[in-house]
PDB file of C-alpha atoms in Angstrom:
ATOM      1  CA  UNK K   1      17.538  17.024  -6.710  1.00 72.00           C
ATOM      2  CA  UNK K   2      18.430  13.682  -4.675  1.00 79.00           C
ATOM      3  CA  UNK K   3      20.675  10.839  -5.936  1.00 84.00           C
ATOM      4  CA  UNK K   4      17.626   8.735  -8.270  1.00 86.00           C
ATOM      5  CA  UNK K   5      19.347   5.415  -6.704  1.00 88.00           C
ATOM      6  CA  UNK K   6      18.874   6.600  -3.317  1.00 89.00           C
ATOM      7  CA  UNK K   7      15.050   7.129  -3.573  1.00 91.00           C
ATOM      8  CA  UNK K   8      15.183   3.166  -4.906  1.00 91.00           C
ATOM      9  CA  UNK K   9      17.331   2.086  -1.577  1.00 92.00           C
ATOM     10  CA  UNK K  10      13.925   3.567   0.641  1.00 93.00           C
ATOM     11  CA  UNK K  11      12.067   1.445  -2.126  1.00 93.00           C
ATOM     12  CA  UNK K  12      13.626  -1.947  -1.104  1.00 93.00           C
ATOM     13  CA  UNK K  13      13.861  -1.129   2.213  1.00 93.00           C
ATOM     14  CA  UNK K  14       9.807  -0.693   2.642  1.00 94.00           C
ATOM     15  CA  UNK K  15       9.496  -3.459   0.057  1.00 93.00           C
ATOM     16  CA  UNK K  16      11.383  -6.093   2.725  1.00 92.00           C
ATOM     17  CA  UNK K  17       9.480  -4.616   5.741  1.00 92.00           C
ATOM     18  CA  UNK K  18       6.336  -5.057   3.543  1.00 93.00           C
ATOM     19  CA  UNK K  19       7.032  -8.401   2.996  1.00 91.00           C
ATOM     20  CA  UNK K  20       8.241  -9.436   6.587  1.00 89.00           C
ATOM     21  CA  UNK K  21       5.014  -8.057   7.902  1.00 88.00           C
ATOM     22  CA  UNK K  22       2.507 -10.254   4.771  1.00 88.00           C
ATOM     23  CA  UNK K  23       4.868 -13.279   6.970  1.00 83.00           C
ATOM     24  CA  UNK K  24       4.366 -12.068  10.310  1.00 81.00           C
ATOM     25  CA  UNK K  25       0.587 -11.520  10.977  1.00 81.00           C
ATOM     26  CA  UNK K  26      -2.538 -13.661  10.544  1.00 79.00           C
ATOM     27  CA  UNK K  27      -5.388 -10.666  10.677  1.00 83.00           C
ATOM     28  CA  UNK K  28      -6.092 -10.490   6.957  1.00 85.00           C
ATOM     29  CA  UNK K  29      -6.690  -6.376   7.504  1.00 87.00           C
ATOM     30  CA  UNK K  30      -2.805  -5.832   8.430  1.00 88.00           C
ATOM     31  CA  UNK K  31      -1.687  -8.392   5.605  1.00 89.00           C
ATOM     32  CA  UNK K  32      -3.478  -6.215   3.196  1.00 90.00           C
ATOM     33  CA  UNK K  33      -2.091  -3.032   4.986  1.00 91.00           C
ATOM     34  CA  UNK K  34       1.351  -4.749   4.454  1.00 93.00           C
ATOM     35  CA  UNK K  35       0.232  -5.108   0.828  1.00 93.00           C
ATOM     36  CA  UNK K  36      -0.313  -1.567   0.150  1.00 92.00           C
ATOM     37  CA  UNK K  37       3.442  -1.116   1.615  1.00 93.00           C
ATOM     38  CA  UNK K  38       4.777  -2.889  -0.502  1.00 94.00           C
ATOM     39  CA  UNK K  39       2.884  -1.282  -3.532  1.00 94.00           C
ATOM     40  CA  UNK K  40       3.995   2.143  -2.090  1.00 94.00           C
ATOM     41  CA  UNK K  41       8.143   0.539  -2.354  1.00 94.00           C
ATOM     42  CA  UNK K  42       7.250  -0.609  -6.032  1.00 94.00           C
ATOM     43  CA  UNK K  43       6.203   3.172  -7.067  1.00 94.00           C
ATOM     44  CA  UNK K  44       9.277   4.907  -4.866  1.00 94.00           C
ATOM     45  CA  UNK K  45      11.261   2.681  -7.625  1.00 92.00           C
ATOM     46  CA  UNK K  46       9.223   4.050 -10.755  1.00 93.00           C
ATOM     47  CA  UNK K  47       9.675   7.165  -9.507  1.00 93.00           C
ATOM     48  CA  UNK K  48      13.421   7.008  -9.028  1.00 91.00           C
ATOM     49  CA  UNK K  49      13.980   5.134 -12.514  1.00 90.00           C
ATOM     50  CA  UNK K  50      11.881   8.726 -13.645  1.00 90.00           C
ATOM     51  CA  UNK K  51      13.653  11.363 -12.143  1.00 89.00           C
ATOM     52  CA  UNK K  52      17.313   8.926 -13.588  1.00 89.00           C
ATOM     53  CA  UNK K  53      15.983   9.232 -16.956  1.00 88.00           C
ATOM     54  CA  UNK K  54      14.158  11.952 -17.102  1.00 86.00           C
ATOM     55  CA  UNK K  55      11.177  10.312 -18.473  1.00 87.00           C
ATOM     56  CA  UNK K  56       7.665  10.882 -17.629  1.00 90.00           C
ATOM     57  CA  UNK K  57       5.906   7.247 -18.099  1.00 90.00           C
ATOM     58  CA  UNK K  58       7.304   6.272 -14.674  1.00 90.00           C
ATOM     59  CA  UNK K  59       5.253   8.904 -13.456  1.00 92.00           C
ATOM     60  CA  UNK K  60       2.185   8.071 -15.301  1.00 93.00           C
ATOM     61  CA  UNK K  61       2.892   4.107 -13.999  1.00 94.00           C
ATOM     62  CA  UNK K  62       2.957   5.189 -10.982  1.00 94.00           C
ATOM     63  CA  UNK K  63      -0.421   6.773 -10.804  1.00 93.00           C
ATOM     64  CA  UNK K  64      -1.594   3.487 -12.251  1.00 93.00           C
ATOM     65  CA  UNK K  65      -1.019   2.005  -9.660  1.00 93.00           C
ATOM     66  CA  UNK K  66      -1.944   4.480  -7.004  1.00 93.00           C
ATOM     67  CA  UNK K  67      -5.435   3.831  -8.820  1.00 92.00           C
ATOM     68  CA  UNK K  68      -5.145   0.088  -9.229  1.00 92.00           C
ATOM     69  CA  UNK K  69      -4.387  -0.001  -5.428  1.00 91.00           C
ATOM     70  CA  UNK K  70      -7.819   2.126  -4.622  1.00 90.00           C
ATOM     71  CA  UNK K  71      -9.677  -0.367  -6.349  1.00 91.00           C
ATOM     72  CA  UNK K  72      -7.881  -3.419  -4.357  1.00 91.00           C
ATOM     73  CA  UNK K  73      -8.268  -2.055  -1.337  1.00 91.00           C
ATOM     74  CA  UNK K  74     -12.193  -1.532  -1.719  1.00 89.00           C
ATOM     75  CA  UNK K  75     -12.506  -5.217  -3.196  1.00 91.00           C
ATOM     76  CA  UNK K  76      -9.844  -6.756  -0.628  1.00 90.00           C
ATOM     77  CA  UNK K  77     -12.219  -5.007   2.272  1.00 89.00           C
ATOM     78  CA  UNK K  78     -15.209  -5.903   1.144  1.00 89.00           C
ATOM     79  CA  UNK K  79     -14.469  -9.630   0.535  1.00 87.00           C
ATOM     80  CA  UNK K  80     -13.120  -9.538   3.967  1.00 86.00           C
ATOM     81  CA  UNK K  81     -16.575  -8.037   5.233  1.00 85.00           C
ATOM     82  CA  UNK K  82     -18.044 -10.537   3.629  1.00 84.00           C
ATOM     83  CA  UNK K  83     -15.943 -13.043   5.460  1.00 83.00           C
ATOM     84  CA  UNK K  84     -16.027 -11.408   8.465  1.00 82.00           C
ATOM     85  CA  UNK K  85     -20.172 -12.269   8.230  1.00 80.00           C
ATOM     86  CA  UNK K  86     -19.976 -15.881   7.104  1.00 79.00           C
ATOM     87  CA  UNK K  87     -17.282 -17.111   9.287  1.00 76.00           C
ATOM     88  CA  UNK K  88     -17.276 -14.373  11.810  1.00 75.00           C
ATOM     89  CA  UNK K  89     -13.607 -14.180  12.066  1.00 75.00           C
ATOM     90  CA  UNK K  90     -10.934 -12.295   9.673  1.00 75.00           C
ATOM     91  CA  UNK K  91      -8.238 -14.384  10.854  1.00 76.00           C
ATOM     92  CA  UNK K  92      -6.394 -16.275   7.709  1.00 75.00           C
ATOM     93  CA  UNK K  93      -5.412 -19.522   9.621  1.00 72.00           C
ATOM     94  CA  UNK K  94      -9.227 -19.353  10.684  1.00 70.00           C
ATOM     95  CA  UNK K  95     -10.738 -19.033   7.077  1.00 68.00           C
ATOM     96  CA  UNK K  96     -11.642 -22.204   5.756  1.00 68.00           C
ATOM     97  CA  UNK K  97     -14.813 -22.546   3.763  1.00 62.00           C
ATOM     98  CA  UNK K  98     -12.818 -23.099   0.399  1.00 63.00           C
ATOM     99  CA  UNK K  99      -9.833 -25.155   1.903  1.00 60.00           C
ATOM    100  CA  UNK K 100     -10.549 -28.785   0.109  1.00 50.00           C
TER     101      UNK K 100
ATOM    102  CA  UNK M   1      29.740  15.716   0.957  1.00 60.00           C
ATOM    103  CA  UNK M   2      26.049  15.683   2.737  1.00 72.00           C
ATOM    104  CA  UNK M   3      24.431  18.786   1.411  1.00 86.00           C
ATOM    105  CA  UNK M   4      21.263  19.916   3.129  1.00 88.00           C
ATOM    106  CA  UNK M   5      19.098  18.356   0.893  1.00 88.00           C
ATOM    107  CA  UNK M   6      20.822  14.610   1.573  1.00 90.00           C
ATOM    108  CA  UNK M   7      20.119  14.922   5.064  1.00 92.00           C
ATOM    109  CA  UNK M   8      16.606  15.888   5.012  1.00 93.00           C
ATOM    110  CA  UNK M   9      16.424  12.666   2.545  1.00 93.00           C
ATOM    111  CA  UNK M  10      17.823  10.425   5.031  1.00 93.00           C
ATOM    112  CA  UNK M  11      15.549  12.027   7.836  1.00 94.00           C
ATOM    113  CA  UNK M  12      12.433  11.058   5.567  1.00 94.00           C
ATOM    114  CA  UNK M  13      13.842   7.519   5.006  1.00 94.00           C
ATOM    115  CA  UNK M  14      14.142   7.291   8.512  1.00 95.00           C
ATOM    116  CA  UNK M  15      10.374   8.082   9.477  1.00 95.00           C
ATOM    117  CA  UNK M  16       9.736   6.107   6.483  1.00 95.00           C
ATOM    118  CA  UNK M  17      10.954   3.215   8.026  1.00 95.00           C
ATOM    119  CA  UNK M  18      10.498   3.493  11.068  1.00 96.00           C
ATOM    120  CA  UNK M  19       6.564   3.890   9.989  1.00 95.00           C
ATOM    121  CA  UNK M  20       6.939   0.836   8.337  1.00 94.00           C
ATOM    122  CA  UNK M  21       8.382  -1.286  10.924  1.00 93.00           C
ATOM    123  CA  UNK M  22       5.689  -0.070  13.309  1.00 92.00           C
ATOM    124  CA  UNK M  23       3.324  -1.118  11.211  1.00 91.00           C
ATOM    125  CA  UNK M  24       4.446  -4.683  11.340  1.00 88.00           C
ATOM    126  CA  UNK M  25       5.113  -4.905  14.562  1.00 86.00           C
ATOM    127  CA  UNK M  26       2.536  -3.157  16.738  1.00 85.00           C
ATOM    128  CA  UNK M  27       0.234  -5.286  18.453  1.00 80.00           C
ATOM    129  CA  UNK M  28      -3.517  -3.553  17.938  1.00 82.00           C
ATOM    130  CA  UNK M  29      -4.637  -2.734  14.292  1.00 85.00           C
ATOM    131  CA  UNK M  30      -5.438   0.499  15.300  1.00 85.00           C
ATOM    132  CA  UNK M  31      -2.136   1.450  15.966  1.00 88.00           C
ATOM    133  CA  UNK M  32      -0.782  -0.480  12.402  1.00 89.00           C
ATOM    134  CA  UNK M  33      -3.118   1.701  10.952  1.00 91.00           C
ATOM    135  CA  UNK M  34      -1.928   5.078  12.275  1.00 92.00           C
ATOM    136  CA  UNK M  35       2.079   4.106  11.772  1.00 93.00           C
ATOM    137  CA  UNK M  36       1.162   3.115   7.796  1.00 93.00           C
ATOM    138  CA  UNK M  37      -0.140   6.897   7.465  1.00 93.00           C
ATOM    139  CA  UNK M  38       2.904   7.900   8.881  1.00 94.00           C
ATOM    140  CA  UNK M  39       4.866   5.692   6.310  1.00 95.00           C
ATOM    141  CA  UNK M  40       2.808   6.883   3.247  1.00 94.00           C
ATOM    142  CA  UNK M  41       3.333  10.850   4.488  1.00 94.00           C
ATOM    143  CA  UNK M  42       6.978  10.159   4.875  1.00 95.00           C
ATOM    144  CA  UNK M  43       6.422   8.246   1.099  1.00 95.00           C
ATOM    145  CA  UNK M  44       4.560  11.239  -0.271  1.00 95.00           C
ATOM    146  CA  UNK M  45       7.525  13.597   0.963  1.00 94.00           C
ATOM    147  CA  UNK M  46      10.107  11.425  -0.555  1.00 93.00           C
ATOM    148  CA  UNK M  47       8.196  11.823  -3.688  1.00 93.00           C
ATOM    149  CA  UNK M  48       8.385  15.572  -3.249  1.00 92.00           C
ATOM    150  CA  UNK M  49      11.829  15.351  -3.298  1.00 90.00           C
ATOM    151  CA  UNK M  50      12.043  13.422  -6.449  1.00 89.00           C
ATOM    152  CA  UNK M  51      10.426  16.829  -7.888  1.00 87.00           C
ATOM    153  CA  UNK M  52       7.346  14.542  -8.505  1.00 89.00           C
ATOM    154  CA  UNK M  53       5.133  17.027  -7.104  1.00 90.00           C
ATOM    155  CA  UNK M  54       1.924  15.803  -8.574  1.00 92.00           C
ATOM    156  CA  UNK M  55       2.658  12.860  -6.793  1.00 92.00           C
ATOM    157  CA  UNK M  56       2.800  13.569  -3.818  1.00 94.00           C
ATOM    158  CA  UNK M  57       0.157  15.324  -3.920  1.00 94.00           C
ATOM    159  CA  UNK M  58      -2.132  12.016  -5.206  1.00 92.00           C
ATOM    160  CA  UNK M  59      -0.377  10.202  -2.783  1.00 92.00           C
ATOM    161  CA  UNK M  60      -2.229  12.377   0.542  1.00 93.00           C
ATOM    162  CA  UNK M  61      -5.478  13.096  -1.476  1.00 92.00           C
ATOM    163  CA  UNK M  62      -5.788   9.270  -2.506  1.00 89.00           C
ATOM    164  CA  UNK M  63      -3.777   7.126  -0.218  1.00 87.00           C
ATOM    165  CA  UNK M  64      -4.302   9.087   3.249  1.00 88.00           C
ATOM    166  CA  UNK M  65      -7.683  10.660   2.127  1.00 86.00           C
ATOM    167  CA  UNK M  66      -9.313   7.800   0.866  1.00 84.00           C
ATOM    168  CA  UNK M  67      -7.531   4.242   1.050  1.00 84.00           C
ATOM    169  CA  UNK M  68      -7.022   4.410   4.628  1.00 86.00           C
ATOM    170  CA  UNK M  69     -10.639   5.654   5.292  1.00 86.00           C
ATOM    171  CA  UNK M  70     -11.773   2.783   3.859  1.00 85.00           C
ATOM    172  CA  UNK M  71      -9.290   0.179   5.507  1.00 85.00           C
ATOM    173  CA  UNK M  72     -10.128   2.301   8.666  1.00 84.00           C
ATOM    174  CA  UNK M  73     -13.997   1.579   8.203  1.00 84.00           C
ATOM    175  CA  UNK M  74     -13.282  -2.345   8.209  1.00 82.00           C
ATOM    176  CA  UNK M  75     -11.200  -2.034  11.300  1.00 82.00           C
ATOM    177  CA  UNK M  76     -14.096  -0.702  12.706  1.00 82.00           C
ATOM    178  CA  UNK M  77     -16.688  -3.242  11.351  1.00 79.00           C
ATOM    179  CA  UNK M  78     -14.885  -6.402  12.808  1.00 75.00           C
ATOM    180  CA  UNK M  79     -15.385  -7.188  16.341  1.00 67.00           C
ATOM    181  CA  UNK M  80     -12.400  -5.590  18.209  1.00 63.00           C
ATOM    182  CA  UNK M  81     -11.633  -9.341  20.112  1.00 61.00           C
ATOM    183  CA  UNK M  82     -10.203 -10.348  17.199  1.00 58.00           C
ATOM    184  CA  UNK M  83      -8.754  -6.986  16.773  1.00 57.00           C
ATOM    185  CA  UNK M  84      -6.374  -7.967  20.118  1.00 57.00           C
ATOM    186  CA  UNK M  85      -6.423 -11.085  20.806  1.00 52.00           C
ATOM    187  CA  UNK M  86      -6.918 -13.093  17.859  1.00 52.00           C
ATOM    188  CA  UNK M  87      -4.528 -10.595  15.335  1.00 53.00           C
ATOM    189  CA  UNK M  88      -1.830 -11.049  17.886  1.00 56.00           C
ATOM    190  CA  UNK M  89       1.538 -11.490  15.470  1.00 57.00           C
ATOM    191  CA  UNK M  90       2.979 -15.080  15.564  1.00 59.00           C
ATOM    192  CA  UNK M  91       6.328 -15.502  17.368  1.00 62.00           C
ATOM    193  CA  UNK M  92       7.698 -18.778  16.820  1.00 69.00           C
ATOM    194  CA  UNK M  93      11.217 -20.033  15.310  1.00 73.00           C
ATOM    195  CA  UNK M  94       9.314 -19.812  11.985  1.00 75.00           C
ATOM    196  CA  UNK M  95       9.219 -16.028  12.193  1.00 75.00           C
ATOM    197  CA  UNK M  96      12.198 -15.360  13.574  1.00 79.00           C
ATOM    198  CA  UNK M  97      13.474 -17.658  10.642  1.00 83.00           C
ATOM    199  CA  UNK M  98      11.923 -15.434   8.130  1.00 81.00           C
ATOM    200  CA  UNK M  99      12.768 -12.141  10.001  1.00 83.00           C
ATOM    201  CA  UNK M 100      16.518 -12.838   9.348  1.00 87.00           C
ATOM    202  CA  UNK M 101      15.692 -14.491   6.394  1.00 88.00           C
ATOM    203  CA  UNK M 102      14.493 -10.860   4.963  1.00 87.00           C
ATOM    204  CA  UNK M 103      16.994  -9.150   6.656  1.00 88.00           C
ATOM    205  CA  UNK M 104      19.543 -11.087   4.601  1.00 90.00           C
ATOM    206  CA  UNK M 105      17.434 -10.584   1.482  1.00 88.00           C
ATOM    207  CA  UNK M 106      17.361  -7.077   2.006  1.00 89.00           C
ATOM    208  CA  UNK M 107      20.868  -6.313   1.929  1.00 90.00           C
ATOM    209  CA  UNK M 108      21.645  -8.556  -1.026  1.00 90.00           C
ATOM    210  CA  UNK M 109      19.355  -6.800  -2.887  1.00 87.00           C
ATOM    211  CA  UNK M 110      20.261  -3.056  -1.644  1.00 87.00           C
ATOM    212  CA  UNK M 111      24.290  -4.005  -2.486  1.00 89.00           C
ATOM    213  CA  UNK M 112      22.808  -5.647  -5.544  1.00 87.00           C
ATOM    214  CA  UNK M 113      20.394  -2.956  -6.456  1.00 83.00           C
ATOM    215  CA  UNK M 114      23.200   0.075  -5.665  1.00 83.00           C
ATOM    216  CA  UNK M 115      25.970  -1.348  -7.667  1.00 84.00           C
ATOM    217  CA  UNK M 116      23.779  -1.826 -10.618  1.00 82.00           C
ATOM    218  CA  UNK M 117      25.673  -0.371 -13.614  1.00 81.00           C
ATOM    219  CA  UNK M 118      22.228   1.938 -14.275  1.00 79.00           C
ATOM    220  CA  UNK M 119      23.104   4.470 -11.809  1.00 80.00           C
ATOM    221  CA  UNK M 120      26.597   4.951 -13.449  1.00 79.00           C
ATOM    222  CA  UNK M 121      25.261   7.364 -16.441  1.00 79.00           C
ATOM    223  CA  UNK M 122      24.210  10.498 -15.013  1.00 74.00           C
ATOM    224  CA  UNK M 123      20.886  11.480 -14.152  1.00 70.00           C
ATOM    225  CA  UNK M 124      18.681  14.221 -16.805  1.00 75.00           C
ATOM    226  CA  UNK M 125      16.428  16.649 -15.364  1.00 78.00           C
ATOM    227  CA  UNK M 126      13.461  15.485 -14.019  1.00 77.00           C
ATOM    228  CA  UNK M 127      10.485  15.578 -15.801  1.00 84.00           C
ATOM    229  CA  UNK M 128       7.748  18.177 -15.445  1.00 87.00           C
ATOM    230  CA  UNK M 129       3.945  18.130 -14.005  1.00 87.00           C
ATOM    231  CA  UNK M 130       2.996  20.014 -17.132  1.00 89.00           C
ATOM    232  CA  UNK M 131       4.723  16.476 -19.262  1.00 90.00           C
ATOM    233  CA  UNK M 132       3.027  14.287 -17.019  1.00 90.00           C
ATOM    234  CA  UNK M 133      -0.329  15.865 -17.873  1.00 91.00           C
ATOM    235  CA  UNK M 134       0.506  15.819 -21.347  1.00 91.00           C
ATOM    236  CA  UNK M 135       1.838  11.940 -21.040  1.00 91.00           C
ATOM    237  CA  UNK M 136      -1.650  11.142 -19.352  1.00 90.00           C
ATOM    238  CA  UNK M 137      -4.162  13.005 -21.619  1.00 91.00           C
ATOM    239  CA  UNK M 138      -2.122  12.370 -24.962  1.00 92.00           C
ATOM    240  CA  UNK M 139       0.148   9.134 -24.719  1.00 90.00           C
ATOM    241  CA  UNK M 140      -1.628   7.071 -22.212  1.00 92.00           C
ATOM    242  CA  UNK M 141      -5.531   8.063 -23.000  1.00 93.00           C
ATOM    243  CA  UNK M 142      -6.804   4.663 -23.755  1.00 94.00           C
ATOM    244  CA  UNK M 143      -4.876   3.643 -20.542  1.00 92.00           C
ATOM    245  CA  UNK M 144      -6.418   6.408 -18.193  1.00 92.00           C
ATOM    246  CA  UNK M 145      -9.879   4.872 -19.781  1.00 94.00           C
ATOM    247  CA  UNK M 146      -9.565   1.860 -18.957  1.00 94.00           C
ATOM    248  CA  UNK M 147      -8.505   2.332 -15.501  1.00 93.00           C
ATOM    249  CA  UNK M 148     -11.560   4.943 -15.275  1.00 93.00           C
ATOM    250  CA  UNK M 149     -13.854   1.820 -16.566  1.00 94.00           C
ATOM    251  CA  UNK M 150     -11.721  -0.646 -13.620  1.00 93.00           C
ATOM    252  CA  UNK M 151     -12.343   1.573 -10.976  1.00 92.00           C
ATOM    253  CA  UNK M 152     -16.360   1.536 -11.447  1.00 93.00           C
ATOM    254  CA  UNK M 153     -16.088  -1.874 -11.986  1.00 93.00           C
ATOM    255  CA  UNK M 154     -14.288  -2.320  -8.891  1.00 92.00           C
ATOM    256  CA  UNK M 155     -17.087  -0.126  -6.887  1.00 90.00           C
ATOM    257  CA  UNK M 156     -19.953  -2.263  -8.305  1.00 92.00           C
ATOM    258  CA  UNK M 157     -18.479  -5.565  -7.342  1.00 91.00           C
ATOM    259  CA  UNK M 158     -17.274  -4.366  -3.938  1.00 89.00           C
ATOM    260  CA  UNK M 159     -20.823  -2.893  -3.332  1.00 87.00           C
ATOM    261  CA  UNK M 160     -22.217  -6.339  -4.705  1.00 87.00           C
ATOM    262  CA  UNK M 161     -19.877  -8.648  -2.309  1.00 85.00           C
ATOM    263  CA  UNK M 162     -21.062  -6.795   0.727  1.00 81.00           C
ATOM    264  CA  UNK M 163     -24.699  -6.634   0.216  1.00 79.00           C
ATOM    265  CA  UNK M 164     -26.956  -7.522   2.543  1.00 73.00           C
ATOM    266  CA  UNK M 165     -29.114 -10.811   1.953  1.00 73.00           C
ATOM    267  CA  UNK M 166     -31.539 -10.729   4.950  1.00 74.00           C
ATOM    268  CA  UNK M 167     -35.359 -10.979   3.676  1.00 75.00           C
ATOM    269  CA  UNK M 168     -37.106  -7.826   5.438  1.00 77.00           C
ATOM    270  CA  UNK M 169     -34.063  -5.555   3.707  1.00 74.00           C
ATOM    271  CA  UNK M 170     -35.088  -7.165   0.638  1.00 75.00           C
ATOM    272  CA  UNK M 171     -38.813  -6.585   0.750  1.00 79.00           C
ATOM    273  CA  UNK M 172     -37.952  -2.775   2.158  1.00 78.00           C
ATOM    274  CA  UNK M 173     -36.015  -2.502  -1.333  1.00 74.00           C
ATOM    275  CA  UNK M 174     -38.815  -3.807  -3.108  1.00 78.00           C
ATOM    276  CA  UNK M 175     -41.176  -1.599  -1.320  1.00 78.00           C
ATOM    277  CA  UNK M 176     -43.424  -4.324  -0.110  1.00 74.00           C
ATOM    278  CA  UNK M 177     -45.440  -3.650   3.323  1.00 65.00           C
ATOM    279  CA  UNK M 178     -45.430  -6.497   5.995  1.00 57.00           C
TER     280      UNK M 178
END
């Protein structure tokens, strides 16, 4: 089996990209894309601290939060939708019915 | 030193990251899209190599099957102008600020993370699919319940958020002729 710490390296790495990208773009799709990367780092380091330890909760976390992502990805998309048909734009700078 | 199995571990973190860094950095959401599949497949291998079987398998049938459907479905349902034009990434000093700003925070926390003092015991086997069925269905029931309960929450209010509002779909629903 792999080095556990090395499967926690490919964690952070994602986890930085992740969090350059939630920076770097204004389309609120790709900032929740960027979102989900950065979810996917966060379970590469349960799973690591699981296969170190040899204990099965990290697994069981990280179907958690497989699930827990499923369900923020239908509520993120939909709230954009609904958005999208208010404002007619997705853009975040553009978004400003609950500024003030 | 490298065994067979290292390299093929750095070849997945490789397409891992190279996924990833499309992902930020391509210019149509399409494309984004289509790199973060790459990046979860690459993810879903790495967990494969963890022995985590089981999860890698949730991570295709879930993530790729599913989750990017849907996130595929509201790339579809917003007007592809804004798609190109107005989703364009910002480059200004800000970005480039935070770019090298992450960079930085990267490496402190990979040195940081790799010289922690957990990694110096050494690793047990890894655990089994048949203990993580037993740890779901006997330690964590109320927990798998509850997320059961959040997930058809989650479907009702995402249904409810993006309902439509216009009068005549009303009346059809109430099965009223005009």
């Amino acid at each position: 089996m792999i080095d556990p710490s090395w499967i926690a390296a490919l964690g952070v790495i994602l986890f930085g990209i992740g969090l350059l990208g939630t920076f770097y773009h204004k389309n609120a799709i790709v900032v929740l894309m960027c979102i989900e990367l950065m979810l996917n780092a966060a379970n590469l380091n349960f799973v690591a601290a699981a296969s170190h330890y040899g204990d099965v909760d990290g697994w069981v976390f990280t179907a958690i939060a497989i699930s827990i992502a499923a369900a923020e990805v239908a509520i993120g998309l939909a709230i954009l939708l609904s958005l999208y048909s208010t404002q007619g734009t997705i853009s975040l700078d553009g978004a400003r019915e609950l500024r003030n | 030193m490298l065994d067979f199995e290292s390299v093929i571990f750095v070849i997945v973190s490789c397409a891992a990251i190279v996924g990833a860094l499309g992902c930020v950095f391509s210019s149509r959401v399409a494309h984004s899209l289509l790199w973060l599949m790459f990046t979860f497949f690459a993810v879903a291998a790495a967990f494969l190599m963890a022995s985590a079987e089981m999860l890698a398998a949730i991570q295709i049938l879930v993530y790729l099957g599913s989750v990017m459907l849907v996130v595929q479905f509201g790339v579809m349902l917003t007007r592809r102008r804004i798609q190109d034009v107005e989703s364009l990434p910002t480059l200004n000093a800000i970005s480039a600020v935070s770019s090298v700003g992450i960079f930085a925070f990267i490496l402190v926390l990979l040195r940081g993370m790799m010289e922690h003092s957990i990694w110096d015991s050494d690793s047990s086997t890894a655990p089994t699919t048949l203990g993580f069925a037993d740890a779901i269905f006997n330690d964590w029931t109320m927990a798998t319940v509850i997320l059961g309960s959040l997930l058809a929450m989650a479907m009702i209010g995402a249904s409810y958020l993006v309902r439509d509002e216009r009068l005549i779909n009303l009346l059809w629903d109430m099965g009223v002729e005009e």
